[in-house]
Tab-separated table of C-alpha atoms in Angstrom:
chain	number	residue	atom	x	y	z
L	429	UNK	CA	110.390	86.296	170.258
L	430	UNK	CA	106.826	86.523	168.415
L	431	UNK	CA	105.551	89.893	167.177
L	432	UNK	CA	102.183	90.530	165.213
L	433	UNK	CA	102.365	93.599	163.030
L	434	UNK	CA	100.763	95.078	159.454
L	435	UNK	CA	101.477	92.779	156.344
L	436	UNK	CA	104.603	94.018	153.849
L	437	UNK	CA	104.950	93.343	150.207
L	438	UNK	CA	107.967	91.360	151.071
L	439	UNK	CA	105.546	88.972	153.141
L	440	UNK	CA	104.120	87.738	149.758
L	441	UNK	CA	105.854	84.161	149.682
L	442	UNK	CA	105.044	83.625	153.018
L	443	UNK	CA	101.398	84.600	152.617
L	444	UNK	CA	101.467	82.350	149.524
L	445	UNK	CA	102.854	79.257	151.751
L	446	UNK	CA	100.487	79.994	154.588
L	447	UNK	CA	97.375	79.992	152.084
L	448	UNK	CA	98.561	76.786	150.504
L	449	UNK	CA	98.765	74.943	153.800
L	450	UNK	CA	95.603	76.323	155.653
L	451	UNK	CA	93.397	73.122	156.782
L	452	UNK	CA	91.179	73.119	155.362
L	453	UNK	CA	91.667	75.480	152.551
L	454	UNK	CA	89.933	79.120	153.383
L	455	UNK	CA	87.662	80.741	151.009
L	456	UNK	CA	89.010	84.255	152.555
L	457	UNK	CA	93.000	83.170	151.696
L	458	UNK	CA	92.895	81.859	148.239
L	459	UNK	CA	96.515	80.153	147.283
L	460	UNK	CA	96.229	82.683	144.242
L	461	UNK	CA	99.395	84.962	143.924
L	462	UNK	CA	97.469	87.787	142.346
L	463	UNK	CA	94.594	87.995	145.024
L	464	UNK	CA	97.327	88.063	148.007
L	465	UNK	CA	98.827	90.904	146.261
L	466	UNK	CA	95.996	92.611	145.867
L	467	UNK	CA	95.261	91.934	149.590
L	468	UNK	CA	98.565	93.309	150.642
L	469	UNK	CA	98.215	96.456	148.481
L	470	UNK	CA	94.440	96.805	149.985
L	471	UNK	CA	95.783	96.489	153.439
L	472	UNK	CA	98.371	98.723	153.202
L	473	UNK	CA	96.174	101.355	151.973
L	474	UNK	CA	93.758	100.840	154.718
L	475	UNK	CA	96.162	101.302	157.389
L	476	UNK	CA	97.299	104.670	155.661
L	477	UNK	CA	94.110	106.182	154.989
L	478	UNK	CA	91.688	108.134	157.450
L	479	UNK	CA	88.687	106.372	158.638
L	480	UNK	CA	85.655	107.694	160.613
L	481	UNK	CA	83.444	104.560	159.999
L	482	UNK	CA	83.763	101.073	158.552
L	483	UNK	CA	83.919	100.587	154.929
L	484	UNK	CA	85.778	98.449	152.736
L	485	UNK	CA	89.004	98.584	154.651
L	486	UNK	CA	91.020	95.218	155.009
L	487	UNK	CA	93.634	95.240	157.679
L	488	UNK	CA	96.307	92.029	157.255
L	489	UNK	CA	98.520	91.015	160.015
L	490	UNK	CA	101.382	88.766	160.081
L	491	UNK	CA	103.147	86.687	162.844
L	492	UNK	CA	106.592	87.078	162.779
L	493	UNK	CA	109.169	84.738	164.552
L	494	UNK	CA	112.109	87.009	164.974
L	495	UNK	CA	114.531	84.593	166.293
L	496	UNK	CA	113.940	82.452	163.071
L	497	UNK	CA	113.392	85.649	160.915
L	498	UNK	CA	110.179	84.175	159.213
L	499	UNK	CA	106.535	84.743	159.012
L	500	UNK	CA	104.577	82.058	160.286
L	501	UNK	CA	101.142	83.198	160.465
L	502	UNK	CA	98.787	85.542	159.127
L	503	UNK	CA	94.985	86.954	160.344
L	504	UNK	CA	92.672	89.581	158.704
L	505	UNK	CA	90.040	91.985	159.606
L	506	UNK	CA	87.518	92.881	157.190
L	507	UNK	CA	85.888	96.150	158.486
L	508	UNK	CA	82.701	95.406	157.110
L	509	UNK	CA	82.065	92.004	156.060
L	510	UNK	CA	79.423	93.162	153.006
L	511	UNK	CA	80.939	96.630	152.153
L	512	UNK	CA	81.496	95.392	148.529
L	513	UNK	CA	78.885	92.977	148.063
L	514	UNK	CA	76.430	91.081	150.261
L	515	UNK	CA	78.260	88.408	152.683
L	516	UNK	CA	75.598	85.370	152.362
L	517	UNK	CA	74.994	82.981	155.152
L	518	UNK	CA	72.193	80.298	155.922
L	519	UNK	CA	69.880	81.482	158.993
L	520	UNK	CA	68.530	78.572	161.104
L	521	UNK	CA	64.954	79.142	161.609
L	522	UNK	CA	61.834	77.433	162.872
L	523	UNK	CA	58.592	77.201	160.859
L	524	UNK	CA	54.908	76.171	162.151
L	525	UNK	CA	53.013	74.044	159.910
L	526	UNK	CA	49.552	73.577	161.588
L	527	UNK	CA	46.055	72.223	160.519
L	528	UNK	CA	43.079	72.477	162.811
L	529	UNK	CA	41.095	70.106	160.960
L	530	UNK	CA	43.812	67.388	161.065
L	531	UNK	CA	44.911	68.313	164.488
L	532	UNK	CA	48.063	68.922	163.435
L	533	UNK	CA	51.161	71.059	164.395
L	534	UNK	CA	54.545	70.627	163.460
L	535	UNK	CA	57.714	72.597	164.012
L	536	UNK	CA	60.019	72.095	160.983
L	537	UNK	CA	63.892	73.509	161.144
L	538	UNK	CA	64.807	75.393	157.985
L	539	UNK	CA	67.739	77.354	156.587
L	540	UNK	CA	67.068	80.578	154.880
L	541	UNK	CA	69.394	82.766	152.876
L	542	UNK	CA	70.270	85.968	154.879
L	543	UNK	CA	72.638	88.537	154.387
L	544	UNK	CA	72.493	90.086	158.152
L	545	UNK	CA	76.102	89.376	158.989
L	546	UNK	CA	77.052	92.130	156.141
L	547	UNK	CA	77.280	95.021	158.630
L	548	UNK	CA	79.693	93.324	161.041
L	549	UNK	CA	83.104	93.452	161.094
L	550	UNK	CA	84.659	90.220	160.262
L	551	UNK	CA	87.627	88.434	161.829
L	552	UNK	CA	88.867	86.081	159.011
L	553	UNK	CA	92.012	84.397	157.159
L	554	UNK	CA	93.845	83.055	159.886
L	555	UNK	CA	96.292	80.537	159.115
L	556	UNK	CA	99.464	79.374	160.845
L	557	UNK	CA	102.136	76.855	160.567
L	558	UNK	CA	101.553	73.653	162.303
L	559	UNK	CA	104.495	73.716	164.545
L	560	UNK	CA	103.007	76.913	166.208
L	561	UNK	CA	99.201	75.390	166.600
L	562	UNK	CA	97.996	75.300	170.124
L	563	UNK	CA	100.271	77.626	171.606
L	564	UNK	CA	100.571	81.125	172.848
L	565	UNK	CA	101.969	82.385	169.610
L	566	UNK	CA	98.599	81.259	167.916
L	567	UNK	CA	96.605	82.578	170.656
L	568	UNK	CA	98.516	85.952	169.949
L	569	UNK	CA	97.883	86.097	166.418
L	570	UNK	CA	94.201	85.418	166.733
L	571	UNK	CA	93.667	87.980	169.567
L	572	UNK	CA	95.950	90.789	168.493
L	573	UNK	CA	93.326	92.035	166.246
L	574	UNK	CA	91.044	92.713	168.880
L	575	UNK	CA	94.057	94.901	170.452
L	576	UNK	CA	94.040	96.517	167.321
L	577	UNK	CA	90.260	96.787	167.294
L	578	UNK	CA	89.970	98.478	170.619
L	579	UNK	CA	92.476	101.184	170.071
L	580	UNK	CA	90.664	102.327	166.628
L	581	UNK	CA	86.889	101.709	167.392
L	582	UNK	CA	85.632	104.047	164.911
L	583	UNK	CA	87.131	102.039	162.001
L	584	UNK	CA	85.134	98.839	162.961
L	585	UNK	CA	81.651	98.016	163.648
L	586	UNK	CA	80.164	97.411	167.174
L	587	UNK	CA	79.468	93.568	166.469
L	588	UNK	CA	82.253	91.309	165.602
L	589	UNK	CA	81.945	88.133	163.504
L	590	UNK	CA	84.023	84.856	162.795
L	591	UNK	CA	83.106	82.142	160.192
L	592	UNK	CA	84.710	78.686	161.215
L	593	UNK	CA	85.429	76.145	158.562
L	594	UNK	CA	82.929	73.333	158.621
L	595	UNK	CA	82.752	69.514	159.148
L	596	UNK	CA	84.681	67.433	156.520
L	597	UNK	CA	84.208	63.794	156.356
L	598	UNK	CA	87.081	61.308	156.264
L	599	UNK	CA	87.429	61.756	152.752
L	600	UNK	CA	87.806	65.313	152.789
L	601	UNK	CA	84.080	65.912	151.341
L	602	UNK	CA	81.425	68.398	152.693
L	603	UNK	CA	78.225	66.470	153.830
L	604	UNK	CA	76.586	69.551	153.562
L	605	UNK	CA	77.764	70.927	150.194
L	606	UNK	CA	76.934	67.240	148.700
L	607	UNK	CA	73.488	67.783	150.155
L	608	UNK	CA	72.647	71.164	148.844
L	609	UNK	CA	74.953	73.285	146.935
L	610	UNK	CA	76.014	70.423	144.515
L	611	UNK	CA	72.682	70.046	143.009
L	612	UNK	CA	73.116	73.918	141.741
L	613	UNK	CA	76.780	73.935	140.772
L	614	UNK	CA	77.518	70.565	139.596
L	615	UNK	CA	80.927	71.392	141.364
L	616	UNK	CA	82.491	69.617	144.247
L	617	UNK	CA	83.396	71.699	147.313
L	618	UNK	CA	86.927	72.450	146.966
L	619	UNK	CA	86.349	73.697	143.675
L	620	UNK	CA	83.400	76.156	144.708
L	621	UNK	CA	85.610	76.896	147.555
L	622	UNK	CA	88.303	78.169	145.649
L	623	UNK	CA	86.503	79.657	143.032
L	624	UNK	CA	84.787	82.180	145.782
L	625	UNK	CA	87.836	82.912	146.858
L	626	UNK	CA	89.534	84.223	143.364
L	627	UNK	CA	86.508	85.687	142.239
L	628	UNK	CA	83.202	87.496	143.099
L	629	UNK	CA	80.744	85.793	145.401
L	630	UNK	CA	77.673	87.316	143.227
L	631	UNK	CA	77.130	83.869	141.780
L	632	UNK	CA	75.816	82.784	145.207
L	633	UNK	CA	72.590	85.257	145.083
L	634	UNK	CA	72.233	84.442	141.312
L	635	UNK	CA	72.237	80.443	141.519
L	636	UNK	CA	71.654	79.481	144.983
L	637	UNK	CA	67.657	78.734	145.896
L	638	UNK	CA	65.930	81.948	147.359
L	639	UNK	CA	63.334	79.763	149.330
L	640	UNK	CA	63.958	78.217	152.733
L	641	UNK	CA	65.424	74.844	152.797
L	642	UNK	CA	63.982	72.235	154.996
L	643	UNK	CA	66.132	70.259	156.910
L	644	UNK	CA	64.162	67.178	157.102
L	645	UNK	CA	64.948	66.673	153.243
L	646	UNK	CA	68.442	66.810	153.805
L	647	UNK	CA	70.830	63.656	154.292
L	648	UNK	CA	71.412	62.707	157.831
L	649	UNK	CA	75.023	63.515	157.311
L	650	UNK	CA	74.254	67.170	155.834
L	651	UNK	CA	72.108	67.730	159.131
L	652	UNK	CA	74.651	66.555	161.446
L	653	UNK	CA	77.038	68.815	159.916
L	654	UNK	CA	75.140	72.426	160.355
L	655	UNK	CA	76.765	74.480	162.739
L	656	UNK	CA	79.826	71.908	163.450
L	657	UNK	CA	83.208	73.363	162.861
L	658	UNK	CA	86.202	71.538	161.549
L	659	UNK	CA	88.069	69.183	163.951
L	660	UNK	CA	91.143	70.951	163.461
L	661	UNK	CA	89.482	74.251	164.479
L	662	UNK	CA	87.682	73.115	167.662
L	663	UNK	CA	90.567	74.750	169.946
L	664	UNK	CA	90.266	77.934	168.141
L	665	UNK	CA	86.427	77.822	168.710
L	666	UNK	CA	86.920	77.341	172.353
L	667	UNK	CA	89.057	80.201	172.824
L	668	UNK	CA	86.659	82.597	170.980
L	669	UNK	CA	83.664	81.317	173.109
L	670	UNK	CA	85.717	81.932	176.301
L	671	UNK	CA	86.724	85.399	174.694
L	672	UNK	CA	83.050	86.297	174.996
L	673	UNK	CA	81.890	85.459	171.529
L	674	UNK	CA	78.507	83.818	171.259
L	675	UNK	CA	77.155	81.030	168.477
L	676	UNK	CA	74.618	82.448	166.254
L	677	UNK	CA	71.713	80.836	163.949
L	678	UNK	CA	73.911	81.706	160.918
L	679	UNK	CA	75.943	79.003	159.087
L	680	UNK	CA	78.450	78.991	155.978
L	681	UNK	CA	76.505	78.304	152.932
L	682	UNK	CA	79.198	75.985	151.382
L	683	UNK	CA	79.778	73.611	154.273
L	684	UNK	CA	77.379	74.991	156.991
L	685	UNK	CA	80.179	75.922	159.287
L	686	UNK	CA	79.057	78.065	162.370
L	687	UNK	CA	79.327	81.758	162.561
L	688	UNK	CA	80.107	83.259	165.607
L	689	UNK	CA	79.311	86.831	166.918
L	690	UNK	CA	80.280	88.954	169.722
L	691	UNK	CA	79.448	92.558	171.033
L	692	UNK	CA	82.850	94.450	171.082
L	693	UNK	CA	82.125	95.899	174.758
L	694	UNK	CA	81.424	92.235	176.045
L	695	UNK	CA	84.584	90.468	174.893
L	696	UNK	CA	87.293	89.963	177.748
L	697	UNK	CA	90.026	91.586	175.634
L	698	UNK	CA	87.981	94.810	175.668
L	699	UNK	CA	86.661	94.668	179.234
L	700	UNK	CA	89.814	93.530	180.906
L	701	UNK	CA	92.097	95.807	178.474
L	702	UNK	CA	94.161	98.781	180.291
L	703	UNK	CA	96.852	101.512	179.521
L	704	UNK	CA	99.785	101.696	181.169
L	705	UNK	CA	102.871	104.080	180.985
L	706	UNK	CA	106.103	102.102	180.440
L	707	UNK	CA	108.875	101.760	182.627
L	708	UNK	CA	112.035	100.153	180.715
L	709	UNK	CA	113.998	97.846	182.574
L	710	UNK	CA	116.715	95.135	181.814
L	711	UNK	CA	115.139	91.791	181.326
L	712	UNK	CA	116.575	90.064	184.362
L	713	UNK	CA	115.353	92.699	187.111
L	714	UNK	CA	111.714	92.362	185.875
L	715	UNK	CA	109.601	90.737	188.394
L	716	UNK	CA	107.767	87.334	187.575
L	717	UNK	CA	103.873	87.886	186.470
L	718	UNK	CA	101.458	86.287	184.332
L	719	UNK	CA	101.898	86.952	180.350
L	720	UNK	CA	100.048	89.561	178.415
L	721	UNK	CA	99.290	91.085	175.197
L	722	UNK	CA	100.966	94.286	174.855
L	723	UNK	CA	100.366	96.666	171.925
L	724	UNK	CA	101.554	100.080	170.805
L	725	UNK	CA	99.782	103.136	169.579
L	726	UNK	CA	101.177	103.287	166.287
L	727	UNK	CA	98.517	102.795	163.583
L	728	UNK	CA	100.715	101.982	160.529
L	729	UNK	CA	103.368	100.358	162.675
L	730	UNK	CA	101.204	98.584	164.982
L	731	UNK	CA	102.974	96.013	166.869
L	732	UNK	CA	101.504	93.605	169.419
L	733	UNK	CA	103.884	90.991	171.376
L	734	UNK	CA	103.229	88.730	174.699
L	735	UNK	CA	105.203	89.827	177.869
L	736	UNK	CA	104.957	89.527	181.489
L	737	UNK	CA	102.123	91.827	183.281
L	738	UNK	CA	104.831	93.375	185.663
L	739	UNK	CA	103.089	96.637	186.800
L	740	UNK	CA	105.218	98.875	189.355
L	741	UNK	CA	103.646	100.220	192.613
L	742	UNK	CA	102.592	103.234	190.913
L	743	UNK	CA	100.890	101.409	187.995
L	744	UNK	CA	103.710	101.463	185.108
L	745	UNK	CA	104.214	98.656	182.714
L	746	UNK	CA	107.714	97.271	183.298
L	747	UNK	CA	109.211	96.144	180.161
L	748	UNK	CA	112.489	94.823	178.977
L	749	UNK	CA	114.659	96.855	176.937
L	750	UNK	CA	114.181	94.329	173.926
L	751	UNK	CA	110.258	94.215	174.189
L	752	UNK	CA	110.195	98.252	174.438
L	753	UNK	CA	112.411	98.267	171.163
L	754	UNK	CA	110.042	95.885	169.322
L	755	UNK	CA	107.155	97.895	169.966
L	756	UNK	CA	108.858	101.168	169.293
L	757	UNK	CA	107.815	102.885	172.672
L	758	UNK	CA	110.125	104.979	174.976
L	759	UNK	CA	109.838	105.399	178.802
L	760	UNK	CA	106.579	107.091	179.743
L	761	UNK	CA	104.869	106.396	176.453
L	762	UNK	CA	101.646	104.439	177.407
L	763	UNK	CA	100.830	100.847	175.730
L	764	UNK	CA	97.458	98.911	175.932
L	765	UNK	CA	97.830	95.537	177.769
L	766	UNK	CA	95.154	92.809	178.286
L	767	UNK	CA	95.694	89.201	179.915
L	768	UNK	CA	96.689	86.372	177.697
L	769	UNK	CA	94.628	83.791	179.657
L	770	UNK	CA	91.139	84.128	179.303
L	771	UNK	CA	89.148	83.176	182.593
L	772	UNK	CA	86.199	80.681	182.770
L	773	UNK	CA	83.826	83.576	183.997
L	774	UNK	CA	84.879	85.488	180.698
L	775	UNK	CA	82.577	82.837	178.689
L	776	UNK	CA	79.228	83.387	177.660
L	777	UNK	CA	77.206	80.233	177.018
L	778	UNK	CA	74.197	80.028	174.247
L	779	UNK	CA	73.172	82.016	171.731
L	780	UNK	CA	73.560	85.503	170.844
L	781	UNK	CA	70.597	87.435	172.510
L	782	UNK	CA	69.549	89.319	169.180
L	783	UNK	CA	69.394	85.814	167.611
L	784	UNK	CA	66.695	84.197	169.942
């Protein structure tokens, strides 16, 4: 039985392990004990405080395998990506170069430094043990954050964003970084990625060029990497696109990994979610039904599990005694439920309308 819950101080060793095994290493989940301790403390403070609008809150969750008694995954919500300092990306743009005298008109693709994503809520720092990748447990960990946001919309922005790790070659090098960033920092990709995780990212604005980068001047390998996710994250990208996220014109400034964005009300987990009062029954008496994500209404003791979406004729959700106890709900208490499976019609192809 798997459950997603807020992180606790006792989870620190598990977070260290998950940060160290993330593939590739994540800027927003550094394998640094002091930073992870700070993350836990900041998360606990965020869950406990009264919030009327998004700010510098950070909500970190863990996925616990109750049968093993182990924390096997973690994921975070940053209420406002740029609350403490601007969240920098490169925005893909097109410039027109024309000369009537020479009868020349060329469309030139560029990358411009941007901090437009700063005002979004960011879903980030997801890492899960290898044996759980590609399972319903990974989907639960990734999308339970949406169930939390759905219950406390005042704490988050109307637009959510996710930055995916970018493409690395067979040697683990970033073609984009080697073609762009290395010229300004004289450090390899993994060094700068770790540095950005354990220190402030203010050096980005201080050192990176402020003028547009012309793609024609980059190496072919660097151009091919722009907006391309790391192979290990292709399935995660497909799931979030099926959720209703859209590719934006923003990419990461280090490895050019894609940034996807989604309006909350257009995402499947929001549109298809429903509140149901609970009816508790022994597990062997529950009818067969499709799996669903089920979340309680307790802010600091938030819990989200996968169970059968079995409804009574009067619209009550029939839960096993074990699941009701895990969620901390009694008979008659309402829970939020959303189907675990994403339908094909949920996906919206193309770019975010605001990016066109």
